[in-house]
Amino acid sequence: TYVASKVKNCEETGFESTLIRLPEDSTEATLLDTIQSLNQNQDIDGILVQLPLPKHISEEKVIEAIDPRKDVDGFHPSNIGRLVQGLPTFIPATPYGILLMLEHFNIPTKGKHAVVIGRSNIVGRPMSTLLSSNIPQGNCTVTLCHSHTPNLKEICQQADILVAALGKPEFVTPDMVKPGAVIIDVGITRVADATAKKGFRIKGDVHYDSVSAVASAITPVPGGVGLMTIAGLLKNTLQAYLNNRG
Ligand code: NAD
């Protein structure tokens, strides 16, 4: 689903995209060779490897093999290092999309308490870094929560901005939310539902109907952070093009 919508969005935006689909049993060496040839191809400005990878391939090695100047997902350790230091970089697409949304809706962040649930390298951790950075959509005091956080409910109740990125459908309920808080739901989980056409529904990490009654702003799933993630990815790709051609 993700890959198809990325290809479609590239077409709609006027980007040329190439989808390389390797067989699941391809070796790590084959994938690394493929990345090397894309690194060297001057017609290519951005490369992304759709995760997760099969178990026999090291994600770490593969991400490190991508030329950081073409790493439009922003997952390469040198780009993450730049992000932490506040240097120009490719911001991982999901946190980038969230920043764009905060900007678009003029959500004040300075001095606010932001709580991020989830510490993954692709969402929670970079999101917490960005919200605490000295940038227009930053300057928050940030609490980063994860599976070993005790008193999660009490911490969430203190959040002016709550980012849920744990992958547990409808985990956040109104009793965890401060009235007027801004709720950003990153979660995407397929939940079986015999009444749905496809046999499943996509659920976020927030119980939307009940939490929207107490929140001042809330993102829906689907149709919220997922769309903005693709926007973030396309903006990174445009930036890579400008950097490489400029
Ligand atoms: P992940 O599994 O890598 O990380 C989940 C994190 O949540 C971990 O750090 C874990 O410690 C924490 N966690 C798990 N259970 C918890 C609990 N009960 N209390 C507190 N913390 C808990 O997941 P991820 O890749 O960051 O993705 C999270 C969710 O966001 C998934 O549903 C994923 O599908 C979705 N996602 C959406 C987009 C998008 O474009 N909208 C992009 C990436 C991921």
PDB file of N, CA and C and ligand atoms in Angstrom, residues 2 94 117-120 122-123 145-147 152 165-168 171 186-189 205 225-226 229, ligand 1:
ATOM      1  N   TYR A   2       1.882   1.263   0.922  1.00  0.00           N
ATOM      2  CA  TYR A   2       2.776   2.434   1.024  1.00  0.00           C
ATOM      3  C   TYR A   2       3.486   2.677  -0.301  1.00  0.00           C
ATOM      4  N   THR A  94       7.999  11.017   8.382  1.00  0.00           N
ATOM      5  CA  THR A  94       6.818  11.122   9.253  1.00  0.00           C
ATOM      6  C   THR A  94       6.943  12.314  10.209  1.00  0.00           C
ATOM      7  N   ILE A 117       4.841   9.113  22.506  1.00  0.00           N
ATOM      8  CA  ILE A 117       4.811   7.695  22.914  1.00  0.00           C
ATOM      9  C   ILE A 117       5.423   6.878  21.777  1.00  0.00           C
ATOM     10  N   GLY A 118       6.529   6.210  22.065  1.00  0.00           N
ATOM     11  CA  GLY A 118       7.251   5.413  21.054  1.00  0.00           C
ATOM     12  C   GLY A 118       8.608   6.030  20.781  1.00  0.00           C
ATOM     13  N   ARG A 119       9.642   5.170  20.732  1.00  0.00           N
ATOM     14  CA  ARG A 119      11.010   5.687  20.569  1.00  0.00           C
ATOM     15  C   ARG A 119      11.711   5.073  19.355  1.00  0.00           C
ATOM     16  N   SER A 120      10.949   4.747  18.316  1.00  0.00           N
ATOM     17  CA  SER A 120      11.596   4.136  17.143  1.00  0.00           C
ATOM     18  C   SER A 120      12.492   5.158  16.443  1.00  0.00           C
ATOM     19  N   ILE A 122      12.560   5.761  13.375  1.00  0.00           N
ATOM     20  CA  ILE A 122      11.927   6.424  12.226  1.00  0.00           C
ATOM     21  C   ILE A 122      10.843   7.417  12.642  1.00  0.00           C
ATOM     22  N   VAL A 123      10.265   7.248  13.816  1.00  0.00           N
ATOM     23  CA  VAL A 123       9.196   8.180  14.216  1.00  0.00           C
ATOM     24  C   VAL A 123       9.475   8.830  15.583  1.00  0.00           C
ATOM     25  N   CYS A 145       8.206   8.667  25.870  1.00  0.00           N
ATOM     26  CA  CYS A 145       7.745   7.469  26.598  1.00  0.00           C
ATOM     27  C   CYS A 145       7.901   6.227  25.727  1.00  0.00           C
ATOM     28  N   HIS A 146       8.045   5.088  26.354  1.00  0.00           N
ATOM     29  CA  HIS A 146       8.229   3.827  25.626  1.00  0.00           C
ATOM     30  C   HIS A 146       7.661   2.688  26.458  1.00  0.00           C
ATOM     31  N   SER A 147       7.928   1.468  26.024  1.00  0.00           N
ATOM     32  CA  SER A 147       7.267   0.319  26.660  1.00  0.00           C
ATOM     33  C   SER A 147       7.687   0.099  28.113  1.00  0.00           C
ATOM     34  N   LEU A 152       2.393   5.953  32.523  1.00  0.00           N
ATOM     35  CA  LEU A 152       2.209   6.555  31.189  1.00  0.00           C
ATOM     36  C   LEU A 152       0.968   7.453  31.166  1.00  0.00           C
ATOM     37  N   ALA A 165       2.778   7.103  18.776  1.00  0.00           N
ATOM     38  CA  ALA A 165       3.459   6.327  17.720  1.00  0.00           C
ATOM     39  C   ALA A 165       3.942   5.016  18.309  1.00  0.00           C
ATOM     40  N   LEU A 166       2.980   4.213  18.783  1.00  0.00           N
ATOM     41  CA  LEU A 166       3.374   2.949  19.420  1.00  0.00           C
ATOM     42  C   LEU A 166       2.850   1.727  18.672  1.00  0.00           C
ATOM     43  N   GLY A 167       1.875   1.934  17.784  1.00  0.00           N
ATOM     44  CA  GLY A 167       1.372   0.802  17.000  1.00  0.00           C
ATOM     45  C   GLY A 167       0.416  -0.089  17.763  1.00  0.00           C
ATOM     46  N   LYS A 168      -0.354   0.510  18.712  1.00  0.00           N
ATOM     47  CA  LYS A 168      -1.369  -0.251  19.468  1.00  0.00           C
ATOM     48  C   LYS A 168      -2.715   0.430  19.207  1.00  0.00           C
ATOM     49  N   PHE A 171      -5.171   2.927  21.592  1.00  0.00           N
ATOM     50  CA  PHE A 171      -4.529   2.864  22.912  1.00  0.00           C
ATOM     51  C   PHE A 171      -4.846   4.116  23.740  1.00  0.00           C
ATOM     52  N   VAL A 186      -0.074   8.760  14.956  1.00  0.00           N
ATOM     53  CA  VAL A 186       0.810   8.232  13.914  1.00  0.00           C
ATOM     54  C   VAL A 186       0.445   6.782  13.570  1.00  0.00           C
ATOM     55  N   GLY A 187      -0.163   6.099  14.503  1.00  0.00           N
ATOM     56  CA  GLY A 187      -0.394   4.649  14.377  1.00  0.00           C
ATOM     57  C   GLY A 187      -1.161   4.259  13.118  1.00  0.00           C
ATOM     58  N   ILE A 188      -0.741   3.133  12.560  1.00  0.00           N
ATOM     59  CA  ILE A 188      -1.484   2.527  11.443  1.00  0.00           C
ATOM     60  C   ILE A 188      -1.486   1.025  11.705  1.00  0.00           C
ATOM     61  N   THR A 189      -2.627   0.477  12.063  1.00  0.00           N
ATOM     62  CA  THR A 189      -2.708  -0.969  12.282  1.00  0.00           C
ATOM     63  C   THR A 189      -3.932  -1.500  11.553  1.00  0.00           C
ATOM     64  N   ASP A 205      -3.567   4.912  16.761  1.00  0.00           N
ATOM     65  CA  ASP A 205      -3.227   4.616  18.159  1.00  0.00           C
ATOM     66  C   ASP A 205      -4.128   5.373  19.140  1.00  0.00           C
ATOM     67  N   VAL A 225      -1.603  11.782   9.414  1.00  0.00           N
ATOM     68  CA  VAL A 225      -0.138  11.734   9.367  1.00  0.00           C
ATOM     69  C   VAL A 225       0.371  10.934   8.156  1.00  0.00           C
ATOM     70  N   GLY A 226      -0.364   9.902   7.768  1.00  0.00           N
ATOM     71  CA  GLY A 226       0.069   9.073   6.632  1.00  0.00           C
ATOM     72  C   GLY A 226       0.238   9.905   5.358  1.00  0.00           C
ATOM     73  N   THR A 229       3.183  12.190   5.655  1.00  0.00           N
ATOM     74  CA  THR A 229       4.460  11.473   5.537  1.00  0.00           C
ATOM     75  C   THR A 229       4.913  11.470   4.077  1.00  0.00           C
TER      76      THR A 229
HETATM   77  P1  NAD B   1       7.972   0.429  16.459  1.00  0.00           P
HETATM   78  O1  NAD B   1       7.276  -0.866  16.710  1.00  0.00           O
HETATM   79  O2  NAD B   1       9.322   0.460  15.874  1.00  0.00           O
HETATM   80  O3  NAD B   1       8.054   1.227  17.829  1.00  0.00           O
HETATM   81  C1  NAD B   1       6.984   1.266  18.742  1.00  0.00           C
HETATM   82  C2  NAD B   1       7.427   2.005  19.987  1.00  0.00           C
HETATM   83  O4  NAD B   1       6.319   2.082  20.859  1.00  0.00           O
HETATM   84  C3  NAD B   1       8.580   1.351  20.741  1.00  0.00           C
HETATM   85  O5  NAD B   1       9.555   2.330  21.001  1.00  0.00           O
HETATM   86  C4  NAD B   1       7.941   0.860  22.038  1.00  0.00           C
HETATM   87  O6  NAD B   1       8.815   1.016  23.151  1.00  0.00           O
HETATM   88  C5  NAD B   1       6.725   1.758  22.174  1.00  0.00           C
HETATM   89  N1  NAD B   1       5.631   1.076  22.836  1.00  0.00           N
HETATM   90  C6  NAD B   1       5.055  -0.113  22.489  1.00  0.00           C
HETATM   91  N2  NAD B   1       4.072  -0.425  23.346  1.00  0.00           N
HETATM   92  C7  NAD B   1       4.020   0.573  24.248  1.00  0.00           C
HETATM   93  C8  NAD B   1       3.206   0.827  25.382  1.00  0.00           C
HETATM   94  N3  NAD B   1       2.247  -0.029  25.754  1.00  0.00           N
HETATM   95  N4  NAD B   1       3.420   1.959  26.075  1.00  0.00           N
HETATM   96  C9  NAD B   1       4.383   2.829  25.710  1.00  0.00           C
HETATM   97  N5  NAD B   1       5.177   2.653  24.637  1.00  0.00           N
HETATM   98  C10 NAD B   1       4.996   1.536  23.918  1.00  0.00           C
HETATM   99  O7  NAD B   1       6.933   1.295  15.625  1.00  0.00           O
HETATM  100  P2  NAD B   1       7.103   2.525  14.602  1.00  0.00           P
HETATM  101  O8  NAD B   1       7.775   2.071  13.376  1.00  0.00           O
HETATM  102  O9  NAD B   1       7.584   3.744  15.317  1.00  0.00           O
HETATM  103  O10 NAD B   1       5.561   2.741  14.239  1.00  0.00           O
HETATM  104  C11 NAD B   1       4.595   3.042  15.235  1.00  0.00           C
HETATM  105  C12 NAD B   1       3.229   3.070  14.588  1.00  0.00           C
HETATM  106  O11 NAD B   1       3.207   4.109  13.626  1.00  0.00           O
HETATM  107  C13 NAD B   1       2.853   1.797  13.823  1.00  0.00           C
HETATM  108  O12 NAD B   1       1.459   1.605  13.920  1.00  0.00           O
HETATM  109  C14 NAD B   1       3.226   2.118  12.387  1.00  0.00           C
HETATM  110  O13 NAD B   1       2.479   1.378  11.448  1.00  0.00           O
HETATM  111  C15 NAD B   1       2.878   3.574  12.338  1.00  0.00           C
HETATM  112  N6  NAD B   1       3.606   4.350  11.344  1.00  0.00           N
HETATM  113  C16 NAD B   1       2.880   5.224  10.628  1.00  0.00           C
HETATM  114  C17 NAD B   1       3.483   6.041   9.695  1.00  0.00           C
HETATM  115  C18 NAD B   1       2.652   7.010   8.936  1.00  0.00           C
HETATM  116  O14 NAD B   1       3.035   7.435   7.869  1.00  0.00           O
HETATM  117  N7  NAD B   1       1.495   7.412   9.481  1.00  0.00           N
HETATM  118  C19 NAD B   1       4.867   5.968   9.490  1.00  0.00           C
HETATM  119  C20 NAD B   1       5.615   5.071  10.263  1.00  0.00           C
HETATM  120  C21 NAD B   1       4.960   4.277  11.204  1.00  0.00           C
END
